[in-house]
XYZ file of C-alpha atoms in Angstrom:
154
model
C 92.099 51.349 93.498
C 94.658 54.092 93.005
C 92.437 55.824 90.415
C 89.501 55.653 92.775
C 91.539 57.292 95.568
C 92.728 60.035 93.211
C 89.189 60.567 91.916
C 87.810 60.723 95.447
C 90.531 63.174 96.466
C 89.810 65.353 93.430
C 86.075 65.294 94.128
C 86.622 66.244 97.750
C 88.976 69.035 96.747
C 86.494 70.369 94.198
C 83.659 69.989 96.673
C 85.518 72.238 99.073
C 87.146 74.578 96.558
C 84.098 75.434 94.430
C 81.923 76.703 97.336
C 84.938 78.537 98.761
C 85.545 80.236 95.411
C 81.895 81.231 95.223
C 82.217 82.933 98.605
C 85.281 84.961 97.617
C 84.776 88.704 98.103
C 84.786 91.042 95.107
C 88.180 92.546 94.129
C 87.283 95.976 95.575
C 86.217 94.325 98.816
C 89.429 92.281 98.866
C 91.481 95.431 98.413
C 89.542 97.195 101.166
C 90.102 94.227 103.475
C 93.840 94.206 102.703
C 94.048 97.925 103.434
C 92.108 97.467 106.670
C 94.433 94.627 107.764
C 97.498 96.687 106.872
C 96.220 99.647 108.904
C 95.452 97.381 111.868
C 98.994 95.987 111.656
C 100.442 99.503 111.580
C 98.389 100.518 114.635
C 99.565 97.382 116.426
C 103.212 98.128 115.556
C 102.846 101.730 116.718
C 101.417 100.559 120.070
C 104.243 98.051 120.503
C 106.895 100.619 119.659
C 105.353 103.129 122.039
C 105.359 100.564 124.840
C 109.014 99.769 124.188
C 109.938 103.465 124.240
C 107.790 104.467 127.213
C 109.678 102.312 129.699
C 108.206 103.989 132.779
C 104.663 103.870 131.276
C 103.899 107.494 132.129
C 102.492 108.299 128.682
C 105.465 110.262 127.375
C 109.018 109.611 126.229
C 111.735 111.353 128.218
C 115.283 111.957 127.028
C 116.431 109.083 129.232
C 114.030 106.709 127.466
C 114.945 107.960 123.981
C 117.294 105.534 122.223
C 118.107 107.547 119.111
C 120.221 110.638 118.662
C 119.493 113.779 120.741
C 119.063 115.947 117.626
C 116.090 113.878 116.508
C 114.563 114.139 119.986
C 114.971 117.926 119.885
C 113.424 118.120 116.398
C 110.424 115.994 117.423
C 109.838 117.826 120.724
C 107.652 120.496 119.123
C 106.689 122.290 122.337
C 110.232 122.015 123.765
C 109.047 120.622 127.110
C 111.725 117.929 127.239
C 109.363 115.005 126.627
C 107.763 113.500 123.548
C 104.023 112.984 123.573
C 102.038 110.633 121.374
C 100.772 113.701 119.510
C 104.287 114.938 118.764
C 105.360 111.552 117.471
C 102.106 111.231 115.518
C 102.712 114.595 113.860
C 106.233 113.492 112.947
C 104.886 110.291 111.392
C 102.259 112.238 109.418
C 104.923 114.652 108.197
C 107.061 111.725 107.073
C 104.097 110.160 105.242
C 103.410 113.467 103.465
C 107.080 113.757 102.484
C 107.081 110.254 101.045
C 103.889 111.014 99.104
C 105.494 114.184 97.724
C 108.583 112.208 96.717
C 106.427 109.579 94.980
C 104.516 112.312 93.156
C 107.759 113.866 91.916
C 108.946 110.481 90.627
C 105.656 109.936 88.767
C 105.335 113.473 87.392
C 108.425 113.154 85.210
C 107.783 116.315 83.193
C 106.995 118.364 86.312
C 103.750 119.809 84.952
C 101.693 119.039 88.061
C 99.746 116.140 86.586
C 100.454 112.541 85.634
C 99.737 111.498 82.069
C 99.038 107.975 80.855
C 102.607 107.799 79.544
C 104.011 108.668 82.977
C 101.763 106.158 84.781
C 103.808 103.005 85.572
C 100.899 100.822 86.694
C 98.067 99.136 84.838
C 95.784 101.234 82.606
C 92.648 100.128 84.488
C 93.943 101.745 87.671
C 94.643 104.959 85.748
C 91.092 104.932 84.353
C 89.603 104.404 87.830
C 91.624 107.249 89.304
C 90.993 109.669 86.420
C 87.559 110.687 87.701
C 87.061 113.584 85.278
C 88.261 111.434 82.335
C 90.627 114.073 80.964
C 93.554 111.668 80.548
C 95.509 113.244 83.409
C 95.776 112.455 87.102
C 95.927 115.372 89.491
C 96.757 115.470 93.159
C 93.085 116.167 93.901
C 91.990 113.008 92.099
C 94.500 110.867 93.955
C 93.672 112.509 97.288
C 89.946 112.022 96.706
C 90.526 108.344 95.982
C 92.669 107.904 99.094
C 90.025 109.710 101.170
C 87.254 107.470 99.866
C 89.305 104.414 100.836
C 89.722 105.703 104.390
C 85.958 106.118 104.820
C 85.193 102.506 103.891
């Protein structure tokens, strides 16, 4: 009896698992879906943070609503009108993203020659080969930017 129950459970599991495995998206599609979910989560977090900051819901952040230090407020207030707009905060976020990308590039480009060789690449060789579009054995900023741009368009 016990064997029969185990066999039935295994058959049911396989009956469900095999069709589910057959319906799994391709790895590139899985990666695109993960990126899309991550971007949706970021947009959601940005909206939530904005709502928490914009206490009077007027579409801008005044000094009274700002919870961090005044120097940061002054730095972010690009047009010096005494309030932070979504655009000003968005520009600050983009600048921070660019700075992080530059920092990552500097860590990867250990010899400082402006390209990343196979020896400098810390990830799997297949990823290097995919990114090296001109197949010269070096990754350039243009190749990485082109790859990131093609991901965004998906």
